[in-house]
Amino acid sequence: MDSTRETRFLDRPDGASRTCTVAYDDTGAGPLVVAVPGMGDLRQTYDELRTALLAAGYRVVTTDLRGHGDSSPDVTELGDEATAADVAALVEHLGAGPAVVVGSSMGASAAAVLAADRPELVRALVLLGPFLRDPASGRAARALLGVVYRVLLARPWGAAAWARYYRTLNRGRRSDRLAAHTAAIRASLRRPGYLAAFRRLTLVLTHAVVEPRLPRVQAPALAVVGALDPDWRDPAAELAWIGTAVPGARTLLVPDAGHYPQHQTPDVVAAAVLDLLRDAAPVPEVPGA
C-alpha cells in the first residue's frame, strides 16, 4: 500500500444529463506527467514508472479510466474520444499544463487523440503498447470478437476470465507483483457495475478514430512496444508503422516484454521516458542545490 497515494475525483459529464467521476492521484512537484492505463487495467500498472518519475523530480498524476478502478461504473460514453476528453479536463483542472501524457494500450489511443485535438495541453507523449489503428481484420472477424467479449465478460466468470487473459498478455519478463495486480483487477471487476461497464466498453471500442489524427500530433513522442506482445502478429512491424505515422516519434522495441512494458520491464521504460523528458520537459534546476 502506498501511503502517499490519496484518491481524488473529477466530475465529468456522461451524456446530456448524467455525470460520472474519474479517479486520480496526484503526487510530487515539477513538470506535470499524467498517466492513463489501458482497458481492463488499473492505474497501479504505473507504480514503478511513477516511482522513477517522482524520484527524478516530476509531479505524477495517475488516473483510472471511466468505468474502471476507483472511477464510477455508471457510465454510458466510453472509448478513445471520451477518455481523451477526460484527460483534457483533468489537465485543465490541475492547472499545471501542458502535461507529459503517458498512455498504455487504449490509454495510449486516447493520449494520441488528445495530442492531436488539444496540442496546447500536451508537452510530450509516451505511447506504451499503443493501439493507434484498428487491426486489419474483416467485418466478420470483428463481429466474432464481439461475441467473444460478450461470452468472456459475462457473469459469473467474467472477472476471473479477464484476469486470466490479462496474465497471458504479459509474455516475457513478468513483474514480481503480477499476481497481486491481477488479483486487484479481478476484485475490482467483481464490484457491482464494473464488469458491465467494461463489457460495454469492449463492445463499442474502435481505434479507427485515432489514425486520421496522427499527422496532427506535434508533441515529441516516444512509442514503446514489447517484441512478444500477442496483440499483434508482428509487433516490430507495428512499431515501425507507428514510427512513420506519428511525426518525429522515437521508437523502442523491448525484446523481453509483452503488452505491458511499463509493468514488465520498468527499468527499460523509465530510462527511455526520462531520456525523452530530458529535452521535452526538463526539471528546472534549483539555485544552490
PDB file of C-alpha atoms in Angstrom:
ATOM      1  CA  MET A   1       0.000   0.000   0.000  1.00  0.00           C
ATOM      2  CA  ASP A   2       1.346   3.411  -0.983  1.00  0.00           C
ATOM      3  CA  SER A   3       0.538   5.738   1.903  1.00  0.00           C
ATOM      4  CA  THR A   4       1.328   8.781  -0.267  1.00  0.00           C
ATOM      5  CA  ARG A   5      -1.449   7.922  -2.742  1.00  0.00           C
ATOM      6  CA  GLU A   6      -4.670   9.786  -1.996  1.00  0.00           C
ATOM      7  CA  THR A   7      -7.512   9.083  -4.392  1.00  0.00           C
ATOM      8  CA  ARG A   8      -9.246  12.172  -5.723  1.00  0.00           C
ATOM      9  CA  PHE A   9     -12.204  12.533  -8.053  1.00  0.00           C
ATOM     10  CA  LEU A  10     -13.060  14.698 -11.027  1.00  0.00           C
ATOM     11  CA  ASP A  11     -16.716  15.105 -12.008  1.00  0.00           C
ATOM     12  CA  ARG A  12     -17.331  14.575 -15.703  1.00  0.00           C
ATOM     13  CA  PRO A  13     -20.395  14.760 -17.935  1.00  0.00           C
ATOM     14  CA  ASP A  14     -21.730  11.466 -19.254  1.00  0.00           C
ATOM     15  CA  GLY A  15     -24.308  12.121 -21.933  1.00  0.00           C
ATOM     16  CA  ALA A  16     -26.690  15.036 -21.954  1.00  0.00           C
ATOM     17  CA  SER A  17     -27.918  14.850 -18.366  1.00  0.00           C
ATOM     18  CA  ARG A  18     -25.716  12.426 -16.444  1.00  0.00           C
ATOM     19  CA  THR A  19     -22.402  12.751 -14.632  1.00  0.00           C
ATOM     20  CA  CYS A  20     -19.700  10.321 -13.595  1.00  0.00           C
ATOM     21  CA  THR A  21     -16.474  10.549 -11.608  1.00  0.00           C
ATOM     22  CA  VAL A  22     -12.936   9.879 -12.807  1.00  0.00           C
ATOM     23  CA  ALA A  23     -10.439   8.878 -10.104  1.00  0.00           C
ATOM     24  CA  TYR A  24      -6.839  10.035  -9.935  1.00  0.00           C
ATOM     25  CA  ASP A  25      -3.966  10.590  -7.544  1.00  0.00           C
ATOM     26  CA  ASP A  26      -1.529  13.482  -7.575  1.00  0.00           C
ATOM     27  CA  THR A  27       1.941  13.381  -6.045  1.00  0.00           C
ATOM     28  CA  GLY A  28       5.158  15.361  -6.305  1.00  0.00           C
ATOM     29  CA  ALA A  29       6.224  18.685  -7.748  1.00  0.00           C
ATOM     30  CA  GLY A  30       7.810  19.720 -11.004  1.00  0.00           C
ATOM     31  CA  PRO A  31       6.705  19.276 -14.612  1.00  0.00           C
ATOM     32  CA  LEU A  32       3.342  17.514 -14.797  1.00  0.00           C
ATOM     33  CA  VAL A  33       3.069  13.914 -16.017  1.00  0.00           C
ATOM     34  CA  VAL A  34      -0.399  12.338 -16.424  1.00  0.00           C
ATOM     35  CA  ALA A  35      -0.501   8.555 -16.915  1.00  0.00           C
ATOM     36  CA  VAL A  36      -3.539   6.698 -18.302  1.00  0.00           C
ATOM     37  CA  PRO A  37      -3.890   2.884 -18.123  1.00  0.00           C
ATOM     38  CA  GLY A  38      -5.431   0.609 -20.708  1.00  0.00           C
ATOM     39  CA  MET A  39      -8.764  -1.152 -20.982  1.00  0.00           C
ATOM     40  CA  GLY A  40      -9.426  -3.577 -18.128  1.00  0.00           C
ATOM     41  CA  ASP A  41      -6.463  -2.284 -16.125  1.00  0.00           C
ATOM     42  CA  LEU A  42      -5.857  -0.156 -13.036  1.00  0.00           C
ATOM     43  CA  ARG A  43      -3.711   2.915 -12.597  1.00  0.00           C
ATOM     44  CA  GLN A  44      -1.374   0.887 -10.347  1.00  0.00           C
ATOM     45  CA  THR A  45       0.115  -0.530 -13.554  1.00  0.00           C
ATOM     46  CA  TYR A  46       2.296   2.586 -13.422  1.00  0.00           C
ATOM     47  CA  ASP A  47       3.644   2.092  -9.893  1.00  0.00           C
ATOM     48  CA  GLU A  48       7.264   1.519 -10.948  1.00  0.00           C
ATOM     49  CA  LEU A  49       7.302   4.277 -13.574  1.00  0.00           C
ATOM     50  CA  ARG A  50       5.555   6.613 -11.142  1.00  0.00           C
ATOM     51  CA  THR A  51       8.277   5.992  -8.544  1.00  0.00           C
ATOM     52  CA  ALA A  52      11.043   6.658 -11.077  1.00  0.00           C
ATOM     53  CA  LEU A  53       9.429   9.897 -12.289  1.00  0.00           C
ATOM     54  CA  LEU A  54       8.828  11.165  -8.749  1.00  0.00           C
ATOM     55  CA  ALA A  55      12.469  10.469  -7.886  1.00  0.00           C
ATOM     56  CA  ALA A  56      13.530  12.443 -10.976  1.00  0.00           C
ATOM     57  CA  GLY A  57      11.561  15.499  -9.829  1.00  0.00           C
ATOM     58  CA  TYR A  58       8.257  15.248 -11.718  1.00  0.00           C
ATOM     59  CA  ARG A  59       4.694  15.750 -10.486  1.00  0.00           C
ATOM     60  CA  VAL A  60       2.944  12.489 -11.345  1.00  0.00           C
ATOM     61  CA  VAL A  61      -0.795  12.015 -11.729  1.00  0.00           C
ATOM     62  CA  THR A  62      -2.149   8.551 -12.471  1.00  0.00           C
ATOM     63  CA  THR A  63      -5.805   8.157 -13.366  1.00  0.00           C
ATOM     64  CA  ASP A  64      -8.271   5.321 -13.807  1.00  0.00           C
ATOM     65  CA  LEU A  65     -10.317   5.076 -16.982  1.00  0.00           C
ATOM     66  CA  ARG A  66     -14.009   5.961 -16.625  1.00  0.00           C
ATOM     67  CA  GLY A  67     -15.870   2.853 -15.503  1.00  0.00           C
ATOM     68  CA  HIS A  68     -12.649   1.326 -14.111  1.00  0.00           C
ATOM     69  CA  GLY A  69     -10.802   1.189 -10.795  1.00  0.00           C
ATOM     70  CA  ASP A  70     -11.877   3.927  -8.404  1.00  0.00           C
ATOM     71  CA  SER A  71     -13.823   5.799 -11.096  1.00  0.00           C
ATOM     72  CA  SER A  72     -17.593   5.368 -11.007  1.00  0.00           C
ATOM     73  CA  PRO A  73     -19.034   2.461 -13.027  1.00  0.00           C
ATOM     74  CA  ASP A  74     -22.304   4.059 -14.137  1.00  0.00           C
ATOM     75  CA  VAL A  75     -21.088   5.384 -17.486  1.00  0.00           C
ATOM     76  CA  THR A  76     -22.545   5.301 -20.977  1.00  0.00           C
ATOM     77  CA  GLU A  77     -19.989   7.280 -23.007  1.00  0.00           C
ATOM     78  CA  LEU A  78     -16.894   5.133 -23.459  1.00  0.00           C
ATOM     79  CA  GLY A  79     -13.939   4.880 -25.787  1.00  0.00           C
ATOM     80  CA  ASP A  80     -10.868   6.750 -27.010  1.00  0.00           C
ATOM     81  CA  GLU A  81     -12.535  10.130 -27.546  1.00  0.00           C
ATOM     82  CA  ALA A  82     -14.390  10.080 -24.208  1.00  0.00           C
ATOM     83  CA  THR A  83     -11.141   9.169 -22.448  1.00  0.00           C
ATOM     84  CA  ALA A  84      -9.218  11.900 -24.277  1.00  0.00           C
ATOM     85  CA  ALA A  85     -11.845  14.415 -23.121  1.00  0.00           C
ATOM     86  CA  ASP A  86     -11.445  13.185 -19.530  1.00  0.00           C
ATOM     87  CA  VAL A  87      -7.666  13.637 -19.663  1.00  0.00           C
ATOM     88  CA  ALA A  88      -8.052  17.105 -21.173  1.00  0.00           C
ATOM     89  CA  ALA A  89     -10.417  18.072 -18.361  1.00  0.00           C
ATOM     90  CA  LEU A  90      -8.009  16.655 -15.777  1.00  0.00           C
ATOM     91  CA  VAL A  91      -5.027  18.602 -17.138  1.00  0.00           C
ATOM     92  CA  GLU A  92      -7.112  21.784 -17.130  1.00  0.00           C
ATOM     93  CA  HIS A  93      -8.394  21.041 -13.629  1.00  0.00           C
ATOM     94  CA  LEU A  94      -4.843  20.582 -12.319  1.00  0.00           C
ATOM     95  CA  GLY A  95      -3.850  23.956 -13.739  1.00  0.00           C
ATOM     96  CA  ALA A  96      -0.274  22.885 -14.430  1.00  0.00           C
ATOM     97  CA  GLY A  97      -0.314  22.050 -18.110  1.00  0.00           C
ATOM     98  CA  PRO A  98       0.841  21.387 -20.659  1.00  0.00           C
ATOM     99  CA  ALA A  99       1.446  17.855 -19.409  1.00  0.00           C
ATOM    100  CA  VAL A 100       3.517  14.922 -20.449  1.00  0.00           C
ATOM    101  CA  VAL A 101       0.788  12.368 -21.226  1.00  0.00           C
ATOM    102  CA  VAL A 102       1.624   8.681 -20.852  1.00  0.00           C
ATOM    103  CA  GLY A 103      -0.789   6.070 -22.161  1.00  0.00           C
ATOM    104  CA  SER A 104      -0.851   2.277 -22.131  1.00  0.00           C
ATOM    105  CA  SER A 105      -2.800   0.297 -24.738  1.00  0.00           C
ATOM    106  CA  MET A 106      -6.187   2.045 -25.085  1.00  0.00           C
ATOM    107  CA  GLY A 107      -4.861   4.811 -22.813  1.00  0.00           C
ATOM    108  CA  ALA A 108      -2.262   5.494 -25.497  1.00  0.00           C
ATOM    109  CA  SER A 109      -5.015   5.724 -28.116  1.00  0.00           C
ATOM    110  CA  ALA A 110      -6.712   8.409 -26.037  1.00  0.00           C
ATOM    111  CA  ALA A 111      -3.410  10.201 -25.431  1.00  0.00           C
ATOM    112  CA  ALA A 112      -2.802  10.414 -29.183  1.00  0.00           C
ATOM    113  CA  VAL A 113      -6.327  11.777 -29.754  1.00  0.00           C
ATOM    114  CA  LEU A 114      -5.709  14.419 -27.083  1.00  0.00           C
ATOM    115  CA  ALA A 115      -2.329  15.405 -28.534  1.00  0.00           C
ATOM    116  CA  ALA A 116      -3.917  15.891 -31.962  1.00  0.00           C
ATOM    117  CA  ASP A 117      -7.044  17.735 -30.798  1.00  0.00           C
ATOM    118  CA  ARG A 118      -5.625  19.784 -27.910  1.00  0.00           C
ATOM    119  CA  PRO A 119      -1.901  20.297 -28.626  1.00  0.00           C
ATOM    120  CA  GLU A 120      -1.747  23.163 -26.131  1.00  0.00           C
ATOM    121  CA  LEU A 121      -2.336  20.634 -23.324  1.00  0.00           C
ATOM    122  CA  VAL A 122       0.326  18.083 -24.300  1.00  0.00           C
ATOM    123  CA  ARG A 123       4.014  18.757 -23.775  1.00  0.00           C
ATOM    124  CA  ALA A 124       5.214  15.281 -24.711  1.00  0.00           C
ATOM    125  CA  LEU A 125       3.648  11.929 -25.466  1.00  0.00           C
ATOM    126  CA  VAL A 126       4.606   8.421 -24.305  1.00  0.00           C
ATOM    127  CA  LEU A 127       2.766   5.575 -26.029  1.00  0.00           C
ATOM    128  CA  LEU A 128       3.127   2.121 -24.425  1.00  0.00           C
ATOM    129  CA  GLY A 129       1.758  -0.867 -26.343  1.00  0.00           C
ATOM    130  CA  PRO A 130      -0.399   1.621 -28.245  1.00  0.00           C
ATOM    131  CA  PHE A 131      -3.424   0.868 -30.409  1.00  0.00           C
ATOM    132  CA  LEU A 132      -3.296   3.682 -32.951  1.00  0.00           C
ATOM    133  CA  ARG A 133      -5.436   1.913 -35.544  1.00  0.00           C
ATOM    134  CA  ASP A 134      -7.867  -0.958 -35.692  1.00  0.00           C
ATOM    135  CA  PRO A 135      -6.459  -4.401 -36.541  1.00  0.00           C
ATOM    136  CA  ALA A 136      -6.512  -5.211 -40.243  1.00  0.00           C
ATOM    137  CA  SER A 137      -9.279  -7.772 -39.841  1.00  0.00           C
ATOM    138  CA  GLY A 138     -12.521  -8.074 -41.733  1.00  0.00           C
ATOM    139  CA  ARG A 139     -16.055  -7.298 -40.597  1.00  0.00           C
ATOM    140  CA  ALA A 140     -16.697 -10.954 -39.811  1.00  0.00           C
ATOM    141  CA  ALA A 141     -13.622 -11.173 -37.564  1.00  0.00           C
ATOM    142  CA  ARG A 142     -14.644  -8.030 -35.684  1.00  0.00           C
ATOM    143  CA  ALA A 143     -18.159  -9.384 -35.228  1.00  0.00           C
ATOM    144  CA  LEU A 144     -16.697 -12.630 -33.877  1.00  0.00           C
ATOM    145  CA  LEU A 145     -14.545 -10.663 -31.443  1.00  0.00           C
ATOM    146  CA  GLY A 146     -17.698  -9.007 -30.138  1.00  0.00           C
ATOM    147  CA  VAL A 147     -19.210 -12.404 -29.463  1.00  0.00           C
ATOM    148  CA  VAL A 148     -16.026 -13.493 -27.681  1.00  0.00           C
ATOM    149  CA  TYR A 149     -16.139 -10.426 -25.417  1.00  0.00           C
ATOM    150  CA  ARG A 150     -19.836 -10.973 -24.661  1.00  0.00           C
ATOM    151  CA  VAL A 151     -19.077 -14.510 -23.506  1.00  0.00           C
ATOM    152  CA  LEU A 152     -15.709 -13.822 -21.851  1.00  0.00           C
ATOM    153  CA  LEU A 153     -17.021 -10.937 -19.773  1.00  0.00           C
ATOM    154  CA  ALA A 154     -20.360 -12.434 -18.745  1.00  0.00           C
ATOM    155  CA  ARG A 155     -21.222 -13.082 -15.120  1.00  0.00           C
ATOM    156  CA  PRO A 156     -20.330 -15.008 -13.032  1.00  0.00           C
ATOM    157  CA  TRP A 157     -16.985 -15.873 -14.607  1.00  0.00           C
ATOM    158  CA  GLY A 158     -16.142 -12.597 -16.372  1.00  0.00           C
ATOM    159  CA  ALA A 159     -13.822 -11.064 -13.743  1.00  0.00           C
ATOM    160  CA  ALA A 160     -11.767 -14.242 -13.342  1.00  0.00           C
ATOM    161  CA  ALA A 161     -11.682 -14.846 -17.109  1.00  0.00           C
ATOM    162  CA  TRP A 162     -10.324 -11.359 -17.814  1.00  0.00           C
ATOM    163  CA  ALA A 163      -7.710 -11.739 -15.058  1.00  0.00           C
ATOM    164  CA  ARG A 164      -6.517 -14.992 -16.630  1.00  0.00           C
ATOM    165  CA  TYR A 165      -6.409 -13.403 -20.086  1.00  0.00           C
ATOM    166  CA  TYR A 166      -4.571 -10.358 -18.709  1.00  0.00           C
ATOM    167  CA  ARG A 167      -1.789 -12.627 -17.478  1.00  0.00           C
ATOM    168  CA  THR A 168      -1.322 -14.063 -20.970  1.00  0.00           C
ATOM    169  CA  LEU A 169      -0.632 -10.567 -22.287  1.00  0.00           C
ATOM    170  CA  ASN A 170       2.448 -10.435 -20.032  1.00  0.00           C
ATOM    171  CA  ARG A 171       4.640 -12.648 -22.222  1.00  0.00           C
ATOM    172  CA  GLY A 172       8.350 -12.459 -21.495  1.00  0.00           C
ATOM    173  CA  ARG A 173       9.621 -10.976 -18.258  1.00  0.00           C
ATOM    174  CA  ARG A 174       6.936 -10.876 -15.577  1.00  0.00           C
ATOM    175  CA  SER A 175       6.672  -8.427 -12.735  1.00  0.00           C
ATOM    176  CA  ASP A 176       7.078  -9.785  -9.222  1.00  0.00           C
ATOM    177  CA  ARG A 177       3.746  -8.150  -8.429  1.00  0.00           C
ATOM    178  CA  LEU A 178       1.829  -9.517 -11.424  1.00  0.00           C
ATOM    179  CA  ALA A 179      -0.164 -11.965  -9.270  1.00  0.00           C
ATOM    180  CA  ALA A 180      -1.158  -9.208  -6.836  1.00  0.00           C
ATOM    181  CA  HIS A 181      -2.010  -6.844  -9.685  1.00  0.00           C
ATOM    182  CA  THR A 182      -4.241  -9.338 -11.487  1.00  0.00           C
ATOM    183  CA  ALA A 183      -5.920 -10.186  -8.168  1.00  0.00           C
ATOM    184  CA  ALA A 184      -6.662  -6.472  -7.719  1.00  0.00           C
ATOM    185  CA  ILE A 185      -8.108  -6.289 -11.249  1.00  0.00           C
ATOM    186  CA  ARG A 186     -10.305  -9.327 -10.551  1.00  0.00           C
ATOM    187  CA  ALA A 187     -11.541  -7.868  -7.254  1.00  0.00           C
ATOM    188  CA  SER A 188     -12.209  -4.523  -8.918  1.00  0.00           C
ATOM    189  CA  LEU A 189     -14.344  -6.097 -11.641  1.00  0.00           C
ATOM    190  CA  ARG A 190     -16.368  -8.086  -9.113  1.00  0.00           C
ATOM    191  CA  ARG A 191     -17.806  -4.917  -7.572  1.00  0.00           C
ATOM    192  CA  PRO A 192     -21.343  -4.067  -8.710  1.00  0.00           C
ATOM    193  CA  GLY A 193     -21.460  -2.415 -12.103  1.00  0.00           C
ATOM    194  CA  TYR A 194     -17.777  -2.597 -13.090  1.00  0.00           C
ATOM    195  CA  LEU A 195     -17.812  -5.763 -15.176  1.00  0.00           C
ATOM    196  CA  ALA A 196     -20.862  -4.464 -17.045  1.00  0.00           C
ATOM    197  CA  ALA A 197     -19.098  -1.149 -17.733  1.00  0.00           C
ATOM    198  CA  PHE A 198     -16.006  -2.958 -19.012  1.00  0.00           C
ATOM    199  CA  ARG A 199     -18.150  -5.188 -21.218  1.00  0.00           C
ATOM    200  CA  ARG A 200     -19.920  -2.162 -22.697  1.00  0.00           C
ATOM    201  CA  LEU A 201     -16.540  -0.633 -23.493  1.00  0.00           C
ATOM    202  CA  THR A 202     -15.277  -3.718 -25.314  1.00  0.00           C
ATOM    203  CA  LEU A 203     -18.408  -3.788 -27.477  1.00  0.00           C
ATOM    204  CA  VAL A 204     -18.191  -0.160 -28.644  1.00  0.00           C
ATOM    205  CA  LEU A 205     -14.435   0.404 -28.720  1.00  0.00           C
ATOM    206  CA  THR A 206     -12.826   1.271 -32.033  1.00  0.00           C
ATOM    207  CA  HIS A 207      -9.446   2.850 -32.652  1.00  0.00           C
ATOM    208  CA  ALA A 208     -10.422   3.952 -36.144  1.00  0.00           C
ATOM    209  CA  VAL A 209     -10.807   7.476 -34.748  1.00  0.00           C
ATOM    210  CA  VAL A 210      -7.095   7.640 -33.907  1.00  0.00           C
ATOM    211  CA  GLU A 211      -5.223   7.008 -37.169  1.00  0.00           C
ATOM    212  CA  PRO A 212      -6.588  10.019 -39.135  1.00  0.00           C
ATOM    213  CA  ARG A 213      -5.480  12.319 -36.304  1.00  0.00           C
ATOM    214  CA  LEU A 214      -1.865  11.133 -36.103  1.00  0.00           C
ATOM    215  CA  PRO A 215      -0.421  13.552 -38.711  1.00  0.00           C
ATOM    216  CA  ARG A 216      -1.613  16.411 -36.462  1.00  0.00           C
ATOM    217  CA  VAL A 217       0.403  15.261 -33.426  1.00  0.00           C
ATOM    218  CA  GLN A 218       3.030  17.920 -32.713  1.00  0.00           C
ATOM    219  CA  ALA A 219       4.386  16.900 -29.305  1.00  0.00           C
ATOM    220  CA  PRO A 220       7.661  14.999 -29.005  1.00  0.00           C
ATOM    221  CA  ALA A 221       6.697  11.348 -28.770  1.00  0.00           C
ATOM    222  CA  LEU A 222       8.100   8.016 -27.653  1.00  0.00           C
ATOM    223  CA  ALA A 223       6.435   4.739 -28.672  1.00  0.00           C
ATOM    224  CA  VAL A 224       7.348   1.528 -26.827  1.00  0.00           C
ATOM    225  CA  VAL A 225       6.205  -1.927 -27.945  1.00  0.00           C
ATOM    226  CA  GLY A 226       7.032  -5.320 -26.463  1.00  0.00           C
ATOM    227  CA  ALA A 227       8.536  -7.695 -29.027  1.00  0.00           C
ATOM    228  CA  LEU A 228       6.407 -10.510 -27.542  1.00  0.00           C
ATOM    229  CA  ASP A 229       3.129  -8.558 -27.496  1.00  0.00           C
ATOM    230  CA  PRO A 230       0.436 -11.067 -28.568  1.00  0.00           C
ATOM    231  CA  ASP A 231      -1.893  -8.278 -29.699  1.00  0.00           C
ATOM    232  CA  TRP A 232      -0.005  -8.003 -32.993  1.00  0.00           C
ATOM    233  CA  ARG A 233       1.140 -10.648 -35.434  1.00  0.00           C
ATOM    234  CA  ASP A 234       4.363  -8.686 -35.919  1.00  0.00           C
ATOM    235  CA  PRO A 235       4.990  -6.211 -33.069  1.00  0.00           C
ATOM    236  CA  ALA A 236       8.174  -4.894 -34.710  1.00  0.00           C
ATOM    237  CA  ALA A 237       6.276  -4.089 -37.904  1.00  0.00           C
ATOM    238  CA  GLU A 238       3.540  -2.306 -35.924  1.00  0.00           C
ATOM    239  CA  LEU A 239       6.162  -0.226 -34.137  1.00  0.00           C
ATOM    240  CA  ALA A 240       7.806   0.628 -37.465  1.00  0.00           C
ATOM    241  CA  TRP A 241       4.419   1.817 -38.762  1.00  0.00           C
ATOM    242  CA  ILE A 242       3.911   3.934 -35.632  1.00  0.00           C
ATOM    243  CA  GLY A 243       7.310   5.499 -36.251  1.00  0.00           C
ATOM    244  CA  THR A 244       6.142   6.692 -39.644  1.00  0.00           C
ATOM    245  CA  ALA A 245       2.595   7.610 -38.631  1.00  0.00           C
ATOM    246  CA  VAL A 246       3.437   9.771 -35.593  1.00  0.00           C
ATOM    247  CA  PRO A 247       5.585  12.682 -36.771  1.00  0.00           C
ATOM    248  CA  GLY A 248       9.109  12.522 -35.355  1.00  0.00           C
ATOM    249  CA  ALA A 249       8.328   9.745 -32.871  1.00  0.00           C
ATOM    250  CA  ARG A 250      11.118   7.866 -31.182  1.00  0.00           C
ATOM    251  CA  THR A 251      10.549   4.119 -31.108  1.00  0.00           C
ATOM    252  CA  LEU A 252      11.713   1.380 -28.752  1.00  0.00           C
ATOM    253  CA  LEU A 253      11.140  -2.359 -29.184  1.00  0.00           C
ATOM    254  CA  VAL A 254      11.589  -4.173 -25.852  1.00  0.00           C
ATOM    255  CA  PRO A 255      12.782  -7.746 -26.530  1.00  0.00           C
ATOM    256  CA  ASP A 256      11.527  -9.388 -23.330  1.00  0.00           C
ATOM    257  CA  ALA A 257       8.114  -7.768 -22.900  1.00  0.00           C
ATOM    258  CA  GLY A 258       4.537  -8.328 -23.989  1.00  0.00           C
ATOM    259  CA  HIS A 259       1.679  -5.812 -23.844  1.00  0.00           C
ATOM    260  CA  TYR A 260       2.632  -4.025 -20.612  1.00  0.00           C
ATOM    261  CA  PRO A 261       6.286  -2.936 -20.835  1.00  0.00           C
ATOM    262  CA  GLN A 262       5.799  -0.343 -18.071  1.00  0.00           C
ATOM    263  CA  HIS A 263       4.919  -3.184 -15.712  1.00  0.00           C
ATOM    264  CA  GLN A 264       7.144  -5.938 -17.108  1.00  0.00           C
ATOM    265  CA  THR A 265      10.348  -4.015 -17.847  1.00  0.00           C
ATOM    266  CA  PRO A 266      10.008  -0.801 -15.836  1.00  0.00           C
ATOM    267  CA  ASP A 267      13.762  -0.178 -15.809  1.00  0.00           C
ATOM    268  CA  VAL A 268      13.891  -0.112 -19.599  1.00  0.00           C
ATOM    269  CA  VAL A 269      10.770   2.045 -19.938  1.00  0.00           C
ATOM    270  CA  ALA A 270      11.752   4.518 -17.210  1.00  0.00           C
ATOM    271  CA  ALA A 271      15.174   5.074 -18.801  1.00  0.00           C
ATOM    272  CA  ALA A 272      13.608   5.739 -22.205  1.00  0.00           C
ATOM    273  CA  VAL A 273      10.943   8.054 -20.795  1.00  0.00           C
ATOM    274  CA  LEU A 274      13.444  10.073 -18.768  1.00  0.00           C
ATOM    275  CA  ASP A 275      15.672  10.354 -21.823  1.00  0.00           C
ATOM    276  CA  LEU A 276      12.724  11.826 -23.776  1.00  0.00           C
ATOM    277  CA  LEU A 277      11.807  14.202 -20.947  1.00  0.00           C
ATOM    278  CA  ARG A 278      15.381  15.414 -20.523  1.00  0.00           C
ATOM    279  CA  ASP A 279      14.788  17.517 -23.643  1.00  0.00           C
ATOM    280  CA  ALA A 280      10.982  17.721 -23.855  1.00  0.00           C
ATOM    281  CA  ALA A 281      10.121  18.509 -20.219  1.00  0.00           C
ATOM    282  CA  PRO A 282      13.276  19.100 -18.167  1.00  0.00           C
ATOM    283  CA  VAL A 283      13.050  19.524 -14.415  1.00  0.00           C
ATOM    284  CA  PRO A 284      14.095  23.107 -13.546  1.00  0.00           C
ATOM    285  CA  GLU A 285      17.361  23.392 -11.683  1.00  0.00           C
ATOM    286  CA  VAL A 286      17.074  24.686  -8.127  1.00  0.00           C
ATOM    287  CA  PRO A 287      19.528  27.541  -7.438  1.00  0.00           C
ATOM    288  CA  GLY A 288      22.132  26.494  -4.892  1.00  0.00           C
ATOM    289  CA  ALA A 289      21.074  22.859  -4.983  1.00  0.00           C
TER     290      ALA A 289
END
